GROMACS .gro file of N, CA and C in nm:
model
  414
    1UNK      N    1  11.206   9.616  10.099
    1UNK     CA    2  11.140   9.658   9.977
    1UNK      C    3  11.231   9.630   9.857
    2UNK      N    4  11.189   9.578   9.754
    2UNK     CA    5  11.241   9.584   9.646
    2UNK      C    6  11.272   9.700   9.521
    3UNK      N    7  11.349   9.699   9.439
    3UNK     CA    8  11.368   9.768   9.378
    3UNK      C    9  11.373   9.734   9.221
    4UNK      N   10  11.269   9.817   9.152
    4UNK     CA   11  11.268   9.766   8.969
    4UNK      C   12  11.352   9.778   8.909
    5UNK      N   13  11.437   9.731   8.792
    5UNK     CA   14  11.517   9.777   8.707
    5UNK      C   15  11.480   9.818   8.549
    6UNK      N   16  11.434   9.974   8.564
    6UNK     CA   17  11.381  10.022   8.464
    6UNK      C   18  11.491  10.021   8.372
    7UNK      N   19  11.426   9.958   8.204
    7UNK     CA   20  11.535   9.985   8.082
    7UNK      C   21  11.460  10.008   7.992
    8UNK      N   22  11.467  10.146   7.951
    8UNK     CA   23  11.448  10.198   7.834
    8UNK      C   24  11.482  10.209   7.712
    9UNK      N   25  11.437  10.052   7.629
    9UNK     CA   26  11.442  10.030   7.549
    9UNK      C   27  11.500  10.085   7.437
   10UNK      N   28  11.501  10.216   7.399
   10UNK     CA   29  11.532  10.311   7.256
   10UNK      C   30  11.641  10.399   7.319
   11UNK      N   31  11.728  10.354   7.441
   11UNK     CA   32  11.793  10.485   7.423
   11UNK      C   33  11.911  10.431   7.397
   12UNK      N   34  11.997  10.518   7.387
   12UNK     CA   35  12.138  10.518   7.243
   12UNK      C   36  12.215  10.423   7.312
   13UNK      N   37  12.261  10.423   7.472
   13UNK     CA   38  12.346  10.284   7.492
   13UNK      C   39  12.258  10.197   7.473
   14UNK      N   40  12.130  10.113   7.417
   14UNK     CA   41  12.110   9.976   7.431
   14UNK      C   42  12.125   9.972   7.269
   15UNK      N   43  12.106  10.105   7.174
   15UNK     CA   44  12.115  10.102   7.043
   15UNK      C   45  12.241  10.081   6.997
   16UNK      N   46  12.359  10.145   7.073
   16UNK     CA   47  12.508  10.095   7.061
   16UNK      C   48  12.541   9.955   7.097
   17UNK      N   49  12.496   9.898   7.176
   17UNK     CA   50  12.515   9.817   7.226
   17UNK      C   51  12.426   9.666   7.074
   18UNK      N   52  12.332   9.750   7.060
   18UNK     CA   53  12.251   9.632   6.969
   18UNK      C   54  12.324   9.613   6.814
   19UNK      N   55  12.375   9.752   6.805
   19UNK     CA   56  12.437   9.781   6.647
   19UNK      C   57  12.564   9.723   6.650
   20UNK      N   58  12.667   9.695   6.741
   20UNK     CA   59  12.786   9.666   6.764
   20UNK      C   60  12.787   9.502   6.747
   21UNK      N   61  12.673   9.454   6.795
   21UNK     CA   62  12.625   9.309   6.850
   21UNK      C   63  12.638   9.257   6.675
   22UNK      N   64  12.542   9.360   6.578
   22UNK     CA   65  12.492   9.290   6.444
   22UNK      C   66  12.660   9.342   6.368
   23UNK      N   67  12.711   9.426   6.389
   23UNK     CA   68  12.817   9.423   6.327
   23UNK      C   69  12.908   9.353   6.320
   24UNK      N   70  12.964   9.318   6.454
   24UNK     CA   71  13.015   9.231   6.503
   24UNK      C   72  13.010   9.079   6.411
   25UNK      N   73  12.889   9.041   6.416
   25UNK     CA   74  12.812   8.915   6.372
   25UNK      C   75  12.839   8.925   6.220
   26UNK      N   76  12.838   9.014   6.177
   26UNK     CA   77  12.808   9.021   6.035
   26UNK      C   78  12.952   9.016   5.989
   27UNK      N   79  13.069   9.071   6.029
   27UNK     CA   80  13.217   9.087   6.036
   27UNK      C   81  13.245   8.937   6.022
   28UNK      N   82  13.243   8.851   6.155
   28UNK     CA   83  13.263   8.745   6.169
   28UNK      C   84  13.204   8.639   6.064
   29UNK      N   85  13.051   8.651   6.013
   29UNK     CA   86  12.992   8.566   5.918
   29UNK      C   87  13.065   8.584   5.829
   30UNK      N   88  13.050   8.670   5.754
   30UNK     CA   89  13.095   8.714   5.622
   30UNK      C   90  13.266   8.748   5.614
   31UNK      N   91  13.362   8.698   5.701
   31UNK     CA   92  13.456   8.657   5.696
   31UNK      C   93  13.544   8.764   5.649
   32UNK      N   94  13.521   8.887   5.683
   32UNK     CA   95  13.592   8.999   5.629
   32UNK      C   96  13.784   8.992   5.641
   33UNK      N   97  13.796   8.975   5.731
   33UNK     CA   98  13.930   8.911   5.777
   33UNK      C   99  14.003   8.813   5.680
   34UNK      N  100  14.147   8.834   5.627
   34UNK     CA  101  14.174   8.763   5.531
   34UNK      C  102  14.272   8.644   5.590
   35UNK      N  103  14.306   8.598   5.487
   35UNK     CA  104  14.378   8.464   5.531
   35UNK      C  105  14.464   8.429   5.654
   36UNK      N  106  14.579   8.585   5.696
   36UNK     CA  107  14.661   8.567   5.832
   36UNK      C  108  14.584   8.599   5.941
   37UNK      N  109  14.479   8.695   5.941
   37UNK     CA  110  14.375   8.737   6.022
   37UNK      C  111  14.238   8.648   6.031
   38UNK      N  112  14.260   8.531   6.025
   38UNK     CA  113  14.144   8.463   6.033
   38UNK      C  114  14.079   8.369   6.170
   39UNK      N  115  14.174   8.439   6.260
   39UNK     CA  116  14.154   8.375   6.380
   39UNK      C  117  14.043   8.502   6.430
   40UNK      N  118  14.079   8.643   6.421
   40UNK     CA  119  13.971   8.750   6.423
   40UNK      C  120  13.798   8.739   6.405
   41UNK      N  121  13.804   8.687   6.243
   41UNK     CA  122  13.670   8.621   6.258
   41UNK      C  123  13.590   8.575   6.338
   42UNK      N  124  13.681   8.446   6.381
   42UNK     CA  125  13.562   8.372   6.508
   42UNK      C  126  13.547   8.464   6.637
   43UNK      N  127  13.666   8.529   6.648
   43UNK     CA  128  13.685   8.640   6.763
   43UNK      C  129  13.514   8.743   6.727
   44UNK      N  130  13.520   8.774   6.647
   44UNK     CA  131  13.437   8.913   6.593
   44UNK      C  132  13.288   8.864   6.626
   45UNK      N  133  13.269   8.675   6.615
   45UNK     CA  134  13.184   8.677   6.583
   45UNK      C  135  13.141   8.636   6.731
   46UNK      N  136  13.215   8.588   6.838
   46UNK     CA  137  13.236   8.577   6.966
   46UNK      C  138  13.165   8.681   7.027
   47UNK      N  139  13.245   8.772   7.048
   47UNK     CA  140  13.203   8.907   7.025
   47UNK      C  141  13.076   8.970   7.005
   48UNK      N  142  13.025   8.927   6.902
   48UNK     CA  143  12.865   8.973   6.877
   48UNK      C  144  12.764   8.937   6.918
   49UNK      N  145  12.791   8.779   6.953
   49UNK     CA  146  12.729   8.701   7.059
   49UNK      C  147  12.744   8.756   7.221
   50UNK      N  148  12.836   8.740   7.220
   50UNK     CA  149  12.889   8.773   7.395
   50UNK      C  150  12.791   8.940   7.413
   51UNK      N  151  12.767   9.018   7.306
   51UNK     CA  152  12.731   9.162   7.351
   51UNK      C  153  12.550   9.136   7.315
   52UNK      N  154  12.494   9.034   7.248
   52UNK     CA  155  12.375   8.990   7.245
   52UNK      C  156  12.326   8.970   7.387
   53UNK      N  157  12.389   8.809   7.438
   53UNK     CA  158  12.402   8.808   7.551
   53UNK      C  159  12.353   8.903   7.660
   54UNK      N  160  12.459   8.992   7.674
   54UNK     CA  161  12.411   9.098   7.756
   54UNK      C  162  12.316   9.235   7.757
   55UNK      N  163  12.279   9.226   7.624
   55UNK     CA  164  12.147   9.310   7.638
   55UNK      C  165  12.064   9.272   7.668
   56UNK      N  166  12.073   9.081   7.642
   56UNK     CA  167  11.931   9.004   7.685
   56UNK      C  168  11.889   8.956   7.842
   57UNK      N  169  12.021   8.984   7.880
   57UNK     CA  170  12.063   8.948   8.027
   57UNK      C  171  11.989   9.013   8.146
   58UNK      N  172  11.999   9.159   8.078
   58UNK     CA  173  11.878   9.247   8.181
   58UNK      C  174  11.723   9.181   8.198
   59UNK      N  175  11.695   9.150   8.060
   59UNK     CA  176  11.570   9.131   8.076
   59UNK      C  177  11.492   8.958   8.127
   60UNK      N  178  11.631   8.874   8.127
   60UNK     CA  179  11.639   8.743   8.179
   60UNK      C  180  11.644   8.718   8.316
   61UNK      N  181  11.769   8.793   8.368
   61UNK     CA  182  11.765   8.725   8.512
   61UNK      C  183  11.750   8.835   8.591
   62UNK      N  184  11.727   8.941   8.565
   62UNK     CA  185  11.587   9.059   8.645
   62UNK      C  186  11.468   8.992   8.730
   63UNK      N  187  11.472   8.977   8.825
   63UNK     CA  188  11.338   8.955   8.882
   63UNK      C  189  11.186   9.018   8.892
   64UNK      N  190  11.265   9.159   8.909
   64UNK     CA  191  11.183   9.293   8.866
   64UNK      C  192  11.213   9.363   8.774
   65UNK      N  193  11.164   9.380   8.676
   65UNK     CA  194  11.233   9.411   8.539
   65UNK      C  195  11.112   9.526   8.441
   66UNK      N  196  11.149   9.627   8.410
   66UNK     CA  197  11.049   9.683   8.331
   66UNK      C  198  11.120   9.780   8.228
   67UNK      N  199  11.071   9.733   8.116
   67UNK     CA  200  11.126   9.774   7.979
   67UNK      C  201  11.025   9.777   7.914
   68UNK      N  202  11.081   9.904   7.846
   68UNK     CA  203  10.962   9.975   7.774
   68UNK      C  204  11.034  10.045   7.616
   69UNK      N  205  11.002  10.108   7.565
   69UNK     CA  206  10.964  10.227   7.434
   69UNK      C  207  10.823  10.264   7.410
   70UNK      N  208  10.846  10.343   7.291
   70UNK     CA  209  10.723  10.422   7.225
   70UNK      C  210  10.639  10.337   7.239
   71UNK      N  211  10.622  10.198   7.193
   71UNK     CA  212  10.513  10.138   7.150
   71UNK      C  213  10.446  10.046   7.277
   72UNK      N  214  10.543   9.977   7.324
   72UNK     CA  215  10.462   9.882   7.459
   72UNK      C  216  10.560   9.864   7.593
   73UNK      N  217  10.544   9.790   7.672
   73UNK     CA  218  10.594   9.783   7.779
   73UNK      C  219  10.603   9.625   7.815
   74UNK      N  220  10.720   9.561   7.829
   74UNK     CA  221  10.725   9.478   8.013
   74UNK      C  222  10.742   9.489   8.079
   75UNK      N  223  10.655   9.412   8.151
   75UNK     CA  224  10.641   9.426   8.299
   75UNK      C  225  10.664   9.296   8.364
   76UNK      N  226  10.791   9.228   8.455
   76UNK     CA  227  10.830   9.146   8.485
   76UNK      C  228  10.834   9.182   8.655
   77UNK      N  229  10.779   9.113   8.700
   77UNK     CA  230  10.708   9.140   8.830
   77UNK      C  231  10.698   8.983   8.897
   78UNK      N  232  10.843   8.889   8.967
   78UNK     CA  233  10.794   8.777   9.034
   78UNK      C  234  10.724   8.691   8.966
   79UNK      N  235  10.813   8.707   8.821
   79UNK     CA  236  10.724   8.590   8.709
   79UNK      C  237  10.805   8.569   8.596
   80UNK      N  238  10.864   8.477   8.523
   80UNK     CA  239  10.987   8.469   8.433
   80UNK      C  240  10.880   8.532   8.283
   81UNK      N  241  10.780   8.538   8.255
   81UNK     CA  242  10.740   8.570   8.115
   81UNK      C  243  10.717   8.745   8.169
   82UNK      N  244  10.625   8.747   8.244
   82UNK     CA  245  10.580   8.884   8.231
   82UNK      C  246  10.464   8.913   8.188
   83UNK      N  247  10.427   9.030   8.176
   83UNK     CA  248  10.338   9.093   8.076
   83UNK      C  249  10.360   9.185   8.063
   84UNK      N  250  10.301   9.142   7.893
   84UNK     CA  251  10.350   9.292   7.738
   84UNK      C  252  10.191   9.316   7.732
   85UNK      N  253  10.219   9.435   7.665
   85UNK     CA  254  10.125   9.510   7.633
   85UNK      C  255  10.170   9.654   7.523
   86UNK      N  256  10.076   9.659   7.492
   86UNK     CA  257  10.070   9.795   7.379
   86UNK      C  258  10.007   9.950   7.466
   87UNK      N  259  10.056  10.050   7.444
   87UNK     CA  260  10.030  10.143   7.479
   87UNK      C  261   9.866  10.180   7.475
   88UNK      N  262   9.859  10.172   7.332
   88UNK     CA  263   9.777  10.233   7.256
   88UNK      C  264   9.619  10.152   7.299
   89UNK      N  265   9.622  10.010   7.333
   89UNK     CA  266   9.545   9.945   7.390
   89UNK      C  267   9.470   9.970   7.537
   90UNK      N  268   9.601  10.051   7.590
   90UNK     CA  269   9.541  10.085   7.713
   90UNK      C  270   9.412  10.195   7.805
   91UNK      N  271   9.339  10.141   7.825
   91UNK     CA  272   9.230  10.222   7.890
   91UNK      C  273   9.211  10.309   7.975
   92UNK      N  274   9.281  10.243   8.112
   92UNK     CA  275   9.305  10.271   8.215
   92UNK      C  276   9.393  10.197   8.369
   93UNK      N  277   9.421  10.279   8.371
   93UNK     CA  278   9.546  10.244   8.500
   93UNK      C  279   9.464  10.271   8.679
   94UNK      N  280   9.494  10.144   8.763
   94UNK     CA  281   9.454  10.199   8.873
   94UNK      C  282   9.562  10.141   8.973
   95UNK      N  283   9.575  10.208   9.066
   95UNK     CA  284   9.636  10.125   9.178
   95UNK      C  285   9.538  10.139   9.297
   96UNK      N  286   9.536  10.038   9.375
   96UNK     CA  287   9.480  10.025   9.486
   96UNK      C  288   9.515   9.907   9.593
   97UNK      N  289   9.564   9.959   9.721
   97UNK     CA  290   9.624   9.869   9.782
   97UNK      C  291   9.776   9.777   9.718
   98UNK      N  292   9.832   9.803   9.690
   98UNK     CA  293   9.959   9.742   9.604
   98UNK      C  294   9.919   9.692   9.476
   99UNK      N  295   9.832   9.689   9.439
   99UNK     CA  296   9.786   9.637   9.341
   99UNK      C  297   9.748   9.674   9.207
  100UNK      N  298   9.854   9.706   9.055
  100UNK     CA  299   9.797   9.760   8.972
  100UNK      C  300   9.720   9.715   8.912
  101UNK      N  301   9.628   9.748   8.831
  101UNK     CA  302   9.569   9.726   8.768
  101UNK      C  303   9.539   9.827   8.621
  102UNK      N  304   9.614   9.740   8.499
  102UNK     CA  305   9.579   9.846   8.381
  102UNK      C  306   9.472   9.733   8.306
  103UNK      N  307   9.346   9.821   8.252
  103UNK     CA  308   9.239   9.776   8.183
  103UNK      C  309   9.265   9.822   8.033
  104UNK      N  310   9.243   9.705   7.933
  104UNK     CA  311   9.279   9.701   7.798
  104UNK      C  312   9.120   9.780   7.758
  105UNK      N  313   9.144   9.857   7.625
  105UNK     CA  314   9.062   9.859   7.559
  105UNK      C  315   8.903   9.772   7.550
  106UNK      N  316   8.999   9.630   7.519
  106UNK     CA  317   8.922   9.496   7.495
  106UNK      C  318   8.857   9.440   7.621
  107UNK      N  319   8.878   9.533   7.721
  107UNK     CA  320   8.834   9.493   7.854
  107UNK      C  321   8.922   9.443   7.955
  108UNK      N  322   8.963   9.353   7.876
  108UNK     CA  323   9.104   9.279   7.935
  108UNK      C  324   9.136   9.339   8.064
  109UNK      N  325   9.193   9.274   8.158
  109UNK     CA  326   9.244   9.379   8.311
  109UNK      C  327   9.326   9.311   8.319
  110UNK      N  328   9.454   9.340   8.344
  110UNK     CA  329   9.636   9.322   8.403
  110UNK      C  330   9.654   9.367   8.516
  111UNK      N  331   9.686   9.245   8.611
  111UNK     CA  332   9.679   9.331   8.767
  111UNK      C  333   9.799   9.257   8.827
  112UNK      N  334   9.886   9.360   8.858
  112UNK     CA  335  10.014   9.349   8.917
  112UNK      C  336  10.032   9.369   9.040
  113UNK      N  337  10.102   9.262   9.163
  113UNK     CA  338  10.091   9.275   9.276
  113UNK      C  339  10.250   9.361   9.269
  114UNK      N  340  10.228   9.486   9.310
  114UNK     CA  341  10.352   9.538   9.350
  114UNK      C  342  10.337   9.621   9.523
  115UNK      N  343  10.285   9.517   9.583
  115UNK     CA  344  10.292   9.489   9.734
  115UNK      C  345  10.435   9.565   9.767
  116UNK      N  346  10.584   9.468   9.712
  116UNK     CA  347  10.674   9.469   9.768
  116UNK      C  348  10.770   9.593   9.714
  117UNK      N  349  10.733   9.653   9.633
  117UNK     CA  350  10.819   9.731   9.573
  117UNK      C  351  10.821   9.851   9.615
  118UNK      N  352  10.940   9.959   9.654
  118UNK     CA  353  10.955  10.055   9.678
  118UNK      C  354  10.836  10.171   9.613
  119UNK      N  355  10.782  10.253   9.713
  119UNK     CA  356  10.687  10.384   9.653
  119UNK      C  357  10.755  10.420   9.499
  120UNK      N  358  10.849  10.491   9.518
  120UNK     CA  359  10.937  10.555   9.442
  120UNK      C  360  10.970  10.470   9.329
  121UNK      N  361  10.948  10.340   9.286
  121UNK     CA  362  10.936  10.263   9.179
  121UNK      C  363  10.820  10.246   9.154
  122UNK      N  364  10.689  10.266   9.248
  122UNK     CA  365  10.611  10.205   9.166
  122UNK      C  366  10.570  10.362   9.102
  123UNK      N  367  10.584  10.461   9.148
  123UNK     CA  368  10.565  10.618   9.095
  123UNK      C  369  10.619  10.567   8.967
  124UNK      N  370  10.708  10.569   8.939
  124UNK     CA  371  10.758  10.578   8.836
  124UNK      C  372  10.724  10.474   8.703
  125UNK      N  373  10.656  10.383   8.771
  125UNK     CA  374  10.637  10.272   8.677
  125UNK      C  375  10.468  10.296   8.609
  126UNK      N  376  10.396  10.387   8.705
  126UNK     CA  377  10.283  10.475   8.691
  126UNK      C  378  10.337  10.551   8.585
  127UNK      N  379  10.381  10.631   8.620
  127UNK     CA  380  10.427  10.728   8.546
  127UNK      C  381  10.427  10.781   8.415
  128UNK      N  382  10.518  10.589   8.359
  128UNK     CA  383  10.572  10.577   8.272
  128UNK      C  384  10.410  10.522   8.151
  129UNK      N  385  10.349  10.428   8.252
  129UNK     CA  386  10.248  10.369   8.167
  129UNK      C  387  10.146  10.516   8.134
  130UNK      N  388  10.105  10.603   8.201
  130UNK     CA  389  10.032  10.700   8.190
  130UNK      C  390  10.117  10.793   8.113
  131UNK      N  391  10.202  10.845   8.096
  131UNK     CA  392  10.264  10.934   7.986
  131UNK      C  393  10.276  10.887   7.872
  132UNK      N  394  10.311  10.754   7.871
  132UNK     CA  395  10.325  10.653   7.715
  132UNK      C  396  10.160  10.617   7.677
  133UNK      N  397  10.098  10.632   7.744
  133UNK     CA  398   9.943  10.639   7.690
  133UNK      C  399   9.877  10.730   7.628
  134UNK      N  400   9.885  10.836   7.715
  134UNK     CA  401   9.865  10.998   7.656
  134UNK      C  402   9.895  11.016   7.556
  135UNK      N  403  10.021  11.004   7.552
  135UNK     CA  404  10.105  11.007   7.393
  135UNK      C  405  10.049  10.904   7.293
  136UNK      N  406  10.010  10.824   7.329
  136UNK     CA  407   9.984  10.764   7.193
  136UNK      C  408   9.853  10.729   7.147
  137UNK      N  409   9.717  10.763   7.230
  137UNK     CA  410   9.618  10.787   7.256
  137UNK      C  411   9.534  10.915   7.221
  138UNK      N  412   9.669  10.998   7.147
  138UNK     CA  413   9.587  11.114   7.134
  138UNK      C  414   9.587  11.170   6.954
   0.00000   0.00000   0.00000
C-alpha cells in the first residue's frame, strides 16, 4: 500500500520557508552587500533559489502528493499534473470501491483511483476535502 504526502499549504514552516526564499532573493538582487562582501550576494541569492527549490520539490517528485489551504486542493495521484480544484465549487464527495469521486457544482465529476493507497490516507484525504467544503460552503 502506498502512502500520501499530505502538505498543508499555509502552515508557518512552508511560510518560513517561502519568506526566507523572497528575502534571500531580494538581498542578493538588490545587492545589499558592499564592495568587500560581494561574493555574499551571489551566495544570498543562491540561497533563495536553493530554498525555492525545495518547497517546490514536495510537490514535483511526490508521486502521491496532496496539498491543500483555505481555498483549493491538489491532488496528485499516479499523474505528474494532478488535479486542482476549488473548495467552494465542490458538490459532493463519494467513494466507492477505491474510487473517489468529487462532483463540481458545474457538474463536472473528478474521479480518483485510490485503489492503492493506505485506508488511513485515504480517511484523511476525505476528511480534508469534506471539512474544507463545509467551511467554505456555508
Amino acid at each position: 500500500m502506498k502512502r500520501i504526502y499530505f502538505n498543508h499549504i499555509s502552515n508557518w514552516k512552508n511560510g518560513v520557508l517561502i519568506i526566507s526564499s523572497i528575502l534571500c532573493s531580494l538581498i542578493g538582487t538588490f545587492e545589499l552587500f558592499s564592495e568587500p562582501n560581494i561574493v555574499w550576494n551571489k551566495r544570498m541569492m543562491a540561497l533563495g533559489s536553493i530554498l525555492m527549490v525545495l518547497f517546490f520539490a514536495k510537490m514535483i517528485f511526490g508521486k502521491y502528493y496532496v496539498g491543500w489551504n483555505k481555498v483549493g486542493i491538489t491532488i496528485r495521484i499516479k499523474s505528474f499534473l494532478g488535479k486542482s480544484f476549488n473548495f467552494r465549487d465542490v458538490k459532493s464527495t463519494d467513494i466507492q470501491n477505491g474510487i473517489l469521486t468529487v462532483v463540481k457544482k458545474n457538474g463536472e465529476k473528478i474521479k480518483l483511483d485510490l485503489s492503492e493507497i493506505k485506508k488511513t490516507d485515504i480517511d484523511k484525504l476525505t476528511e480534508i476535502i469534506i471539512e474544507n467544503t463545509v467551511a467554505n460552503n456555508v
